[in-house]
Short mmCIF file of N, CA and C in Angstrom, two decimals:
data_model
loop_
_atom_site.label_atom_id
_atom_site.label_comp_id
_atom_site.label_asym_id
_atom_site.label_seq_id
_atom_site.Cartn_x
_atom_site.Cartn_y
_atom_site.Cartn_z
N MET A 15 322.61 224.77 53.03
CA MET A 15 322.01 224.43 51.79
C MET A 15 322.90 223.47 50.96
N MET A 16 324.14 223.86 50.85
CA MET A 16 325.14 223.09 50.07
C MET A 16 325.34 221.70 50.78
N LEU A 17 325.43 221.62 52.07
CA LEU A 17 325.55 220.38 52.75
C LEU A 17 324.45 219.48 52.56
N LYS A 18 323.20 220.03 52.52
CA LYS A 18 322.00 219.27 52.32
C LYS A 18 321.99 218.73 50.86
N THR A 19 322.43 219.48 49.92
CA THR A 19 322.49 219.07 48.55
C THR A 19 323.54 217.88 48.37
N MET A 20 324.70 218.07 49.01
CA MET A 20 325.65 217.04 48.94
C MET A 20 325.17 215.71 49.61
N GLY A 21 324.44 215.87 50.69
CA GLY A 21 323.86 214.73 51.30
C GLY A 21 322.80 213.94 50.39
N VAL A 22 322.08 214.66 49.70
CA VAL A 22 321.03 214.11 48.82
C VAL A 22 321.82 213.34 47.62
N LEU A 23 322.90 213.96 47.10
CA LEU A 23 323.61 213.34 46.01
C LEU A 23 324.32 212.12 46.52
N LEU A 24 324.91 212.14 47.68
CA LEU A 24 325.48 210.97 48.25
C LEU A 24 324.52 209.89 48.44
N CYS A 25 323.37 210.11 48.98
CA CYS A 25 322.39 209.10 49.11
C CYS A 25 321.87 208.50 47.82
N ALA A 26 321.69 209.34 46.82
CA ALA A 26 321.39 208.88 45.52
C ALA A 26 322.38 208.00 44.85
N THR A 27 323.70 208.29 45.07
CA THR A 27 324.77 207.53 44.62
C THR A 27 324.78 206.20 45.23
N LEU A 28 324.66 206.21 46.64
CA LEU A 28 324.59 204.99 47.40
C LEU A 28 323.44 204.00 47.05
N VAL A 29 322.30 204.64 46.82
CA VAL A 29 321.17 203.80 46.43
C VAL A 29 321.46 203.22 45.11
N ALA A 30 322.02 203.92 44.08
CA ALA A 30 322.24 203.38 42.81
C ALA A 30 323.27 202.18 42.89
N CYS A 31 324.27 202.36 43.85
CA CYS A 31 325.31 201.32 43.95
C CYS A 31 324.80 200.05 44.56
N VAL A 32 323.81 200.23 45.51
CA VAL A 32 323.48 199.03 46.25
C VAL A 32 322.53 198.18 45.33
N ASP A 33 321.80 198.71 44.43
CA ASP A 33 320.94 197.89 43.62
C ASP A 33 321.60 197.24 42.47
N VAL A 34 322.78 197.43 42.11
CA VAL A 34 323.44 196.87 41.02
C VAL A 34 324.09 195.52 41.30
N MET A 35 323.61 194.46 40.73
CA MET A 35 324.14 193.13 41.08
C MET A 35 324.71 192.58 39.78
N PRO A 36 325.65 191.59 39.95
CA PRO A 36 326.21 190.94 38.83
C PRO A 36 325.29 190.07 38.09
N GLN A 37 325.67 189.77 36.79
CA GLN A 37 324.70 188.95 35.97
C GLN A 37 324.61 187.50 36.63
N LYS A 38 323.43 186.96 36.59
CA LYS A 38 323.24 185.57 37.12
C LYS A 38 324.07 184.64 36.11
N ASP A 39 324.41 183.52 36.61
CA ASP A 39 325.19 182.50 35.92
C ASP A 39 326.47 182.98 35.29
N PHE A 40 327.13 183.90 36.03
CA PHE A 40 328.42 184.37 35.60
C PHE A 40 329.46 183.32 35.42
N ASN A 41 330.20 183.31 34.31
CA ASN A 41 331.12 182.35 34.01
C ASN A 41 332.54 183.01 33.84
N LEU A 42 333.36 182.90 34.96
CA LEU A 42 334.69 183.57 34.98
C LEU A 42 335.60 183.12 33.81
N GLU A 43 335.66 181.87 33.52
CA GLU A 43 336.55 181.37 32.44
C GLU A 43 336.20 182.04 31.10
N LYS A 44 335.00 182.34 30.78
CA LYS A 44 334.57 182.89 29.57
C LYS A 44 334.93 184.37 29.44
N MET A 45 335.37 185.02 30.54
CA MET A 45 335.86 186.41 30.52
C MET A 45 337.25 186.48 29.95
N ALA A 46 337.96 185.43 29.91
CA ALA A 46 339.35 185.40 29.50
C ALA A 46 339.56 185.97 28.08
N GLY A 47 340.67 186.69 27.92
CA GLY A 47 341.02 187.16 26.60
C GLY A 47 341.04 188.66 26.48
N LYS A 48 341.20 189.16 25.28
CA LYS A 48 341.23 190.52 24.99
C LYS A 48 339.87 191.26 24.87
N TRP A 49 339.79 192.38 25.47
CA TRP A 49 338.59 193.24 25.43
C TRP A 49 338.99 194.72 25.05
N TRP A 50 338.18 195.27 24.15
CA TRP A 50 338.44 196.75 23.93
C TRP A 50 337.50 197.53 24.90
N VAL A 51 338.05 198.55 25.49
CA VAL A 51 337.29 199.46 26.35
C VAL A 51 336.72 200.46 25.38
N VAL A 52 335.48 200.44 25.13
CA VAL A 52 334.79 201.29 24.10
C VAL A 52 333.96 202.33 24.75
N GLY A 53 333.54 202.23 26.05
CA GLY A 53 332.84 203.22 26.63
C GLY A 53 333.18 203.40 28.12
N ILE A 54 333.19 204.67 28.59
CA ILE A 54 333.38 205.01 29.97
C ILE A 54 332.35 205.93 30.44
N ALA A 55 331.85 205.83 31.64
CA ALA A 55 330.86 206.76 32.26
C ALA A 55 331.13 206.92 33.73
N THR A 56 331.28 208.15 34.10
CA THR A 56 331.52 208.47 35.50
C THR A 56 331.34 209.95 35.72
N ASN A 57 330.93 210.40 36.95
CA ASN A 57 330.89 211.79 37.30
C ASN A 57 332.25 212.17 38.00
N ALA A 58 333.13 211.23 38.23
CA ALA A 58 334.36 211.63 38.89
C ALA A 58 335.18 212.74 38.27
N GLN A 59 335.74 213.63 39.06
CA GLN A 59 336.47 214.75 38.59
C GLN A 59 337.59 214.45 37.60
N TRP A 60 338.33 213.39 37.92
CA TRP A 60 339.51 213.09 37.02
C TRP A 60 338.98 212.86 35.54
N PHE A 61 337.78 212.20 35.45
CA PHE A 61 337.26 211.95 34.18
C PHE A 61 336.67 213.16 33.49
N VAL A 62 335.94 213.96 34.24
CA VAL A 62 335.38 215.21 33.71
C VAL A 62 336.54 216.05 33.06
N LYS A 63 337.59 216.11 33.75
CA LYS A 63 338.76 216.86 33.25
C LYS A 63 339.44 216.29 32.01
N ARG A 64 339.47 214.97 31.87
CA ARG A 64 340.26 214.40 30.88
C ARG A 64 339.42 213.73 29.78
N LYS A 65 338.13 213.66 29.80
CA LYS A 65 337.37 212.85 28.88
C LYS A 65 337.46 213.31 27.39
N ALA A 66 337.71 214.52 27.24
CA ALA A 66 337.85 215.06 25.79
C ALA A 66 338.98 214.43 25.01
N GLY A 67 340.11 214.06 25.78
CA GLY A 67 341.17 213.54 25.12
C GLY A 67 341.34 211.93 25.15
N MET A 68 340.36 211.34 25.77
CA MET A 68 340.38 209.94 25.95
C MET A 68 340.07 209.13 24.71
N LYS A 69 340.72 207.94 24.50
CA LYS A 69 340.50 207.12 23.40
C LYS A 69 340.37 205.65 23.91
N MET A 70 339.98 204.83 22.94
CA MET A 70 339.90 203.41 23.21
C MET A 70 341.25 202.82 23.71
N GLY A 71 341.20 201.77 24.57
CA GLY A 71 342.35 200.97 24.94
C GLY A 71 341.84 199.53 24.96
N THR A 72 342.76 198.70 25.47
CA THR A 72 342.39 197.31 25.54
C THR A 72 342.77 196.82 26.92
N SER A 73 341.96 195.66 27.31
CA SER A 73 342.27 195.07 28.59
C SER A 73 342.39 193.53 28.27
N MET A 74 343.36 192.97 28.94
CA MET A 74 343.43 191.42 28.94
C MET A 74 342.87 190.97 30.22
N MET A 75 341.99 190.03 30.21
CA MET A 75 341.41 189.49 31.43
C MET A 75 341.85 188.03 31.52
N LEU A 76 342.42 187.67 32.65
CA LEU A 76 342.80 186.34 32.86
C LEU A 76 342.40 185.71 34.17
N PRO A 77 341.54 184.76 34.19
CA PRO A 77 341.06 184.09 35.35
C PRO A 77 342.26 183.39 36.04
N THR A 78 342.23 183.46 37.29
CA THR A 78 343.31 182.72 38.13
C THR A 78 342.74 181.35 38.56
N ALA A 79 343.54 180.48 38.99
CA ALA A 79 343.08 179.17 39.51
C ALA A 79 342.32 179.32 40.75
N GLY A 80 342.52 180.34 41.50
CA GLY A 80 341.79 180.60 42.76
C GLY A 80 340.46 181.35 42.58
N GLY A 81 340.18 181.69 41.31
CA GLY A 81 338.86 182.34 41.06
C GLY A 81 338.93 183.83 40.97
N ASP A 82 340.13 184.44 41.14
CA ASP A 82 340.32 185.90 40.94
C ASP A 82 340.37 186.22 39.42
N LEU A 83 340.50 187.49 39.16
CA LEU A 83 340.56 187.98 37.79
C LEU A 83 341.72 188.92 37.61
N ASP A 84 342.81 188.57 36.92
CA ASP A 84 343.87 189.48 36.56
C ASP A 84 343.46 190.35 35.37
N ILE A 85 343.58 191.64 35.58
CA ILE A 85 343.17 192.64 34.48
C ILE A 85 344.42 193.57 34.13
N SER A 86 344.83 193.42 32.89
CA SER A 86 345.89 194.30 32.44
C SER A 86 345.39 195.16 31.42
N SER A 87 345.55 196.43 31.51
CA SER A 87 344.96 197.41 30.62
C SER A 87 346.14 198.25 29.93
N ALA A 88 345.90 198.61 28.73
CA ALA A 88 346.82 199.44 28.00
C ALA A 88 346.20 200.29 26.96
N LYS A 89 346.81 201.47 26.69
CA LYS A 89 346.26 202.35 25.66
C LYS A 89 347.48 203.21 25.10
N ARG A 90 347.33 203.60 23.86
CA ARG A 90 348.35 204.38 23.22
C ARG A 90 348.10 205.82 23.64
N ASN A 91 349.20 206.52 24.04
CA ASN A 91 349.11 207.93 24.42
C ASN A 91 349.24 208.76 23.14
N ALA A 92 348.93 210.03 23.23
CA ALA A 92 349.05 210.90 22.15
C ALA A 92 350.41 211.03 21.62
N ASP A 93 351.34 210.81 22.50
CA ASP A 93 352.83 210.96 22.09
C ASP A 93 353.39 209.63 21.51
N GLY A 94 352.52 208.60 21.43
CA GLY A 94 352.95 207.32 20.87
C GLY A 94 353.44 206.32 21.91
N SER A 95 353.63 206.82 23.12
CA SER A 95 354.01 205.93 24.19
C SER A 95 352.84 205.07 24.66
N CYS A 96 353.06 204.09 25.51
CA CYS A 96 351.92 203.17 25.92
C CYS A 96 351.73 203.27 27.39
N TRP A 97 350.53 203.57 27.78
CA TRP A 97 350.14 203.59 29.24
C TRP A 97 349.65 202.24 29.59
N ARG A 98 350.10 201.67 30.74
CA ARG A 98 349.74 200.35 31.24
C ARG A 98 349.29 200.38 32.62
N MET A 99 348.41 199.48 33.03
CA MET A 99 348.10 199.33 34.45
C MET A 99 347.54 197.89 34.62
N ALA A 100 347.83 197.30 35.82
CA ALA A 100 347.41 195.94 36.13
C ALA A 100 346.81 195.88 37.45
N GLU A 101 345.78 195.14 37.62
CA GLU A 101 345.10 194.92 38.89
C GLU A 101 344.71 193.45 39.07
N GLN A 102 344.66 192.96 40.29
CA GLN A 102 344.10 191.64 40.41
C GLN A 102 342.86 191.81 41.23
N ALA A 103 341.71 191.54 40.60
CA ALA A 103 340.40 191.64 41.19
C ALA A 103 340.10 190.36 41.98
N LYS A 104 339.89 190.45 43.27
CA LYS A 104 339.70 189.29 44.16
C LYS A 104 338.23 188.93 44.14
N LYS A 105 338.02 187.55 44.04
CA LYS A 105 336.63 187.10 43.99
C LYS A 105 335.93 187.37 45.35
N THR A 106 334.68 187.38 45.40
CA THR A 106 333.78 187.44 46.56
C THR A 106 332.92 186.25 46.56
N ASP A 107 332.03 186.30 47.57
CA ASP A 107 331.03 185.19 47.72
C ASP A 107 330.01 185.19 46.56
N ILE A 108 329.90 186.32 45.89
CA ILE A 108 328.96 186.52 44.76
C ILE A 108 329.69 186.39 43.45
N PRO A 109 329.36 185.39 42.63
CA PRO A 109 329.97 185.19 41.32
C PRO A 109 329.75 186.43 40.44
N GLY A 110 330.83 186.97 39.88
CA GLY A 110 330.76 188.21 39.02
C GLY A 110 331.01 189.44 39.77
N ARG A 111 331.22 189.29 41.13
CA ARG A 111 331.59 190.51 41.94
C ARG A 111 332.99 190.36 42.51
N PHE A 112 333.85 191.36 42.33
CA PHE A 112 335.19 191.34 42.69
C PHE A 112 335.62 192.65 43.56
N THR A 113 336.62 192.52 44.27
CA THR A 113 337.13 193.73 45.01
C THR A 113 338.62 193.81 44.80
N PHE A 114 339.15 194.99 44.74
CA PHE A 114 340.62 195.21 44.73
C PHE A 114 340.87 196.61 45.25
N ASN A 115 342.12 196.76 45.72
CA ASN A 115 342.63 198.10 46.11
C ASN A 115 343.64 198.47 45.07
N SER A 116 343.50 199.61 44.45
CA SER A 116 344.36 200.06 43.46
C SER A 116 345.51 200.82 44.14
N GLN A 117 346.76 200.30 43.90
CA GLN A 117 347.88 200.93 44.51
C GLN A 117 348.19 202.18 43.73
N ARG A 118 347.92 202.22 42.35
CA ARG A 118 348.27 203.35 41.44
C ARG A 118 347.29 204.55 41.87
N TRP A 119 346.00 204.30 42.14
CA TRP A 119 345.07 205.42 42.41
C TRP A 119 344.71 205.52 43.91
N SER A 120 345.29 204.59 44.70
CA SER A 120 344.92 204.66 46.16
C SER A 120 343.39 204.62 46.51
N ASN A 121 342.72 203.69 45.82
CA ASN A 121 341.31 203.70 46.09
C ASN A 121 340.89 202.15 46.25
N GLU A 122 339.67 202.03 46.92
CA GLU A 122 339.13 200.70 47.03
C GLU A 122 338.05 200.56 45.94
N ASN A 123 337.94 199.33 45.40
CA ASN A 123 337.07 199.11 44.23
C ASN A 123 336.19 197.89 44.37
N ASP A 124 334.88 198.06 44.24
CA ASP A 124 333.93 197.00 44.29
C ASP A 124 333.39 196.83 42.87
N MET A 125 333.83 195.90 42.17
CA MET A 125 333.62 195.70 40.73
C MET A 125 332.52 194.60 40.50
N ARG A 126 331.57 194.90 39.60
CA ARG A 126 330.46 193.89 39.35
C ARG A 126 330.31 193.82 37.78
N VAL A 127 330.40 192.59 37.29
CA VAL A 127 330.10 192.31 35.80
C VAL A 127 328.51 192.11 35.75
N VAL A 128 327.91 193.24 35.28
CA VAL A 128 326.38 193.26 35.43
C VAL A 128 325.73 192.78 34.16
N ALA A 129 326.33 192.75 33.04
CA ALA A 129 325.79 192.18 31.85
C ALA A 129 326.97 191.63 30.91
N VAL A 130 326.88 190.46 30.45
CA VAL A 130 327.90 189.96 29.60
C VAL A 130 327.37 189.00 28.60
N GLN A 131 327.78 189.06 27.34
CA GLN A 131 327.71 188.03 26.27
C GLN A 131 329.23 187.82 25.92
N TYR A 132 329.72 186.68 26.33
CA TYR A 132 331.24 186.46 26.39
C TYR A 132 331.85 186.64 25.05
N ASP A 133 331.18 186.47 23.97
CA ASP A 133 331.83 186.63 22.69
C ASP A 133 331.61 187.95 22.01
N ASP A 134 330.85 188.88 22.82
CA ASP A 134 330.54 190.17 22.21
C ASP A 134 330.83 191.34 23.16
N PHE A 135 330.26 191.49 24.28
CA PHE A 135 330.46 192.62 25.18
C PHE A 135 330.35 192.25 26.69
N ALA A 136 330.85 193.26 27.47
CA ALA A 136 330.69 193.06 28.97
C ALA A 136 330.50 194.55 29.42
N LEU A 137 329.58 194.65 30.45
CA LEU A 137 329.31 195.89 31.14
C LEU A 137 329.71 195.74 32.55
N ILE A 138 330.68 196.49 32.94
CA ILE A 138 331.28 196.41 34.28
C ILE A 138 331.04 197.70 35.05
N HIS A 139 330.46 197.57 36.22
CA HIS A 139 330.02 198.64 37.13
C HIS A 139 331.01 198.51 38.37
N THR A 140 331.80 199.66 38.60
CA THR A 140 332.69 199.63 39.69
C THR A 140 332.35 200.78 40.63
N ILE A 141 332.35 200.53 41.90
CA ILE A 141 332.13 201.56 42.89
C ILE A 141 333.46 201.88 43.53
N LYS A 142 334.03 203.10 43.39
CA LYS A 142 335.34 203.38 43.76
C LYS A 142 335.29 204.30 44.95
N THR A 143 336.05 204.06 46.02
CA THR A 143 336.05 204.88 47.24
C THR A 143 337.49 205.30 47.56
N LYS A 144 337.64 206.61 47.73
CA LYS A 144 338.92 207.18 48.10
C LYS A 144 338.72 208.32 49.09
N HIS A 145 339.33 208.21 50.25
CA HIS A 145 339.25 209.30 51.29
C HIS A 145 337.75 209.57 51.59
N GLY A 146 336.99 208.51 51.66
CA GLY A 146 335.56 208.69 52.02
C GLY A 146 334.66 209.15 50.88
N VAL A 147 335.14 209.35 49.72
CA VAL A 147 334.40 209.85 48.57
C VAL A 147 334.18 208.69 47.73
N THR A 148 332.91 208.48 47.27
CA THR A 148 332.51 207.34 46.41
C THR A 148 332.15 207.86 45.04
N ASP A 149 332.72 207.20 44.01
CA ASP A 149 332.29 207.45 42.68
C ASP A 149 331.89 206.14 42.00
N VAL A 150 331.01 206.19 41.05
CA VAL A 150 330.61 205.09 40.21
C VAL A 150 331.31 205.18 38.90
N LEU A 151 331.84 204.07 38.45
CA LEU A 151 332.54 204.04 37.15
C LEU A 151 331.91 202.86 36.32
N ASN A 152 331.26 203.13 35.19
CA ASN A 152 330.73 202.01 34.29
C ASN A 152 331.66 202.03 33.11
N LYS A 153 332.05 200.80 32.67
CA LYS A 153 332.79 200.62 31.50
C LYS A 153 332.08 199.61 30.59
N LEU A 154 332.11 199.89 29.30
CA LEU A 154 331.61 199.06 28.30
C LEU A 154 332.79 198.40 27.47
N PHE A 155 332.85 197.11 27.58
CA PHE A 155 333.98 196.38 26.97
C PHE A 155 333.39 195.70 25.71
N SER A 156 334.20 195.44 24.65
CA SER A 156 333.69 194.71 23.48
C SER A 156 334.85 193.84 22.99
N ARG A 157 334.60 192.73 22.37
CA ARG A 157 335.54 191.88 21.79
C ARG A 157 336.26 192.47 20.52
N THR A 158 335.60 193.56 19.99
CA THR A 158 336.11 194.24 18.85
C THR A 158 336.11 195.69 19.10
N PRO A 159 336.73 196.59 18.32
CA PRO A 159 336.58 198.01 18.55
C PRO A 159 335.22 198.58 18.12
N GLU A 160 334.52 197.78 17.44
CA GLU A 160 333.19 198.27 16.96
C GLU A 160 332.13 197.84 17.99
N VAL A 161 331.09 198.70 18.21
CA VAL A 161 330.01 198.29 19.11
C VAL A 161 328.68 198.84 18.47
N SER A 162 327.68 198.01 18.48
CA SER A 162 326.38 198.37 17.82
C SER A 162 325.79 199.64 18.48
N ALA A 163 324.90 200.36 17.75
CA ALA A 163 324.19 201.49 18.28
C ALA A 163 323.31 201.03 19.40
N ASP A 164 322.67 199.84 19.25
CA ASP A 164 321.76 199.34 20.29
C ASP A 164 322.57 199.16 21.63
N LEU A 165 323.74 198.61 21.49
CA LEU A 165 324.52 198.36 22.78
C LEU A 165 325.01 199.72 23.40
N GLN A 166 325.29 200.64 22.52
CA GLN A 166 325.70 201.96 22.98
C GLN A 166 324.49 202.62 23.78
N LYS A 167 323.32 202.51 23.30
CA LYS A 167 322.05 203.01 23.89
C LYS A 167 321.89 202.30 25.24
N LYS A 168 322.07 201.02 25.32
CA LYS A 168 321.89 200.27 26.56
C LYS A 168 322.91 200.72 27.63
N PHE A 169 324.18 200.90 27.13
CA PHE A 169 325.22 201.37 28.05
C PHE A 169 324.84 202.78 28.57
N MET A 170 324.36 203.69 27.64
CA MET A 170 323.96 204.99 28.14
C MET A 170 322.84 204.94 29.09
N GLN A 171 321.94 204.13 28.87
CA GLN A 171 320.71 204.09 29.79
C GLN A 171 321.08 203.51 31.08
N PHE A 172 321.90 202.47 31.12
CA PHE A 172 322.43 201.94 32.39
C PHE A 172 323.11 202.91 33.17
N SER A 173 324.00 203.73 32.46
CA SER A 173 324.77 204.75 33.12
C SER A 173 323.92 205.82 33.75
N LEU A 174 322.94 206.24 32.99
CA LEU A 174 321.93 207.25 33.50
C LEU A 174 321.21 206.62 34.72
N ASP A 175 320.90 205.35 34.72
CA ASP A 175 320.16 204.70 35.79
C ASP A 175 320.97 204.61 37.07
N THR A 176 322.31 204.69 36.89
CA THR A 176 323.20 204.52 37.99
C THR A 176 323.70 205.93 38.43
N GLY A 177 323.19 206.93 37.97
CA GLY A 177 323.38 208.31 38.54
C GLY A 177 324.45 209.08 37.70
N ILE A 178 324.83 208.56 36.59
CA ILE A 178 325.92 209.31 35.72
C ILE A 178 325.12 210.34 34.94
N LEU A 179 325.69 211.56 34.89
CA LEU A 179 325.13 212.64 34.08
C LEU A 179 325.46 212.27 32.58
N SER A 180 324.46 212.63 31.82
CA SER A 180 324.53 212.36 30.28
C SER A 180 325.79 212.86 29.75
N LYS A 181 326.30 214.03 30.19
CA LYS A 181 327.49 214.65 29.54
C LYS A 181 328.69 213.90 30.02
N ASN A 182 328.63 212.92 30.96
CA ASN A 182 329.78 212.16 31.44
C ASN A 182 329.76 210.70 30.98
N ILE A 183 328.99 210.45 29.89
CA ILE A 183 328.88 209.07 29.32
C ILE A 183 329.55 209.22 28.00
N VAL A 184 330.59 208.55 27.69
CA VAL A 184 331.44 208.64 26.49
C VAL A 184 331.65 207.33 25.85
N ILE A 185 331.28 207.27 24.46
CA ILE A 185 331.78 206.05 23.69
C ILE A 185 333.12 206.64 23.03
N LEU A 186 334.14 205.92 23.33
CA LEU A 186 335.45 206.36 23.01
C LEU A 186 335.78 206.21 21.54
N PRO A 187 336.57 207.17 21.04
CA PRO A 187 337.00 207.02 19.61
C PRO A 187 338.15 206.03 19.58
N LYS A 188 338.28 205.39 18.37
CA LYS A 188 339.32 204.42 18.19
C LYS A 188 340.71 205.04 18.37
N ASN A 189 341.70 204.21 18.73
CA ASN A 189 343.03 204.64 18.99
C ASN A 189 343.99 203.63 18.39
N GLY A 190 345.29 203.97 18.26
CA GLY A 190 346.30 202.92 17.86
C GLY A 190 346.35 201.93 18.82
N THR A 191 346.77 200.72 18.40
CA THR A 191 346.77 199.59 19.35
C THR A 191 348.00 199.49 20.02
N THR A 192 347.93 198.94 21.28
CA THR A 192 349.11 198.62 22.05
C THR A 192 348.88 197.12 22.35
N THR A 193 349.87 196.37 21.98
CA THR A 193 349.72 194.81 22.12
C THR A 193 350.16 194.42 23.57
N HIS A 194 349.64 193.31 23.96
CA HIS A 194 349.98 192.66 25.13
C HIS A 194 350.68 191.35 24.75
N THR A 195 351.99 191.19 24.96
CA THR A 195 352.61 189.99 24.63
C THR A 195 352.44 189.02 25.87
N HIS A 196 352.61 187.76 25.67
CA HIS A 196 352.52 186.77 26.77
C HIS A 196 353.60 187.12 27.80
N THR A 197 354.80 187.60 27.41
CA THR A 197 355.84 187.88 28.33
C THR A 197 355.45 189.08 29.15
N GLN A 198 354.95 190.09 28.51
CA GLN A 198 354.47 191.34 29.22
C GLN A 198 353.39 191.05 30.15
N MET A 199 352.40 190.21 29.75
CA MET A 199 351.33 189.79 30.64
C MET A 199 351.83 189.02 31.89
N TYR A 200 352.68 188.17 31.70
CA TYR A 200 353.31 187.43 32.82
C TYR A 200 353.96 188.36 33.78
N ASN A 201 354.81 189.27 33.22
CA ASN A 201 355.50 190.26 34.14
C ASN A 201 354.55 191.14 34.85
N ILE A 202 353.47 191.62 34.22
CA ILE A 202 352.58 192.48 34.85
C ILE A 202 351.79 191.66 35.93
N ILE A 203 351.42 190.49 35.69
CA ILE A 203 350.67 189.71 36.66
C ILE A 203 351.61 189.35 37.85
N MET A 204 352.81 189.00 37.60
CA MET A 204 353.74 188.70 38.69
C MET A 204 353.95 189.88 39.61
N ALA A 205 353.79 191.08 39.05
CA ALA A 205 354.03 192.33 39.82
C ALA A 205 352.80 192.65 40.71
N ILE A 206 351.73 192.03 40.41
CA ILE A 206 350.49 192.38 41.27
C ILE A 206 350.64 191.85 42.73
#
């Protein structure tokens, strides 16, 4: 019975993943700049265990000359220190869809920018695979730490539609800022 239930859940997750495509007319250059991570949604166990203590962070997105997307993320920890991570998302044949292998988390990532208004928000859907286990991660990015109630509702509905349980959809509380200097960004990108 348990195996049958797991099979049904896996099929439902895979169906949700297959149907999600990037926004038409995606413009990589307009993704450049600072984004606030204001919402996260996933059923992954790491998130379920940590979501209560999570807060907003920022991401700097820098398009490369080759069409890839360098992403540097940072957030202030409760102890005042700064957590940082950088990835280089490689372009695919589909504009708005990228792939990368995370050395930090040892997983494969298929990332899609599914909705974006470049001066306001971006909704990014990522399918993460590690040791044969697939999880969906949706993130809501905003150019400011504030996001409208309407956009929050759209994010929540999109997350529900992609198989995320309502209890695992979080609009993050504000946090202290961690800045990205040009030198830090250059060093992070060169380390990718």
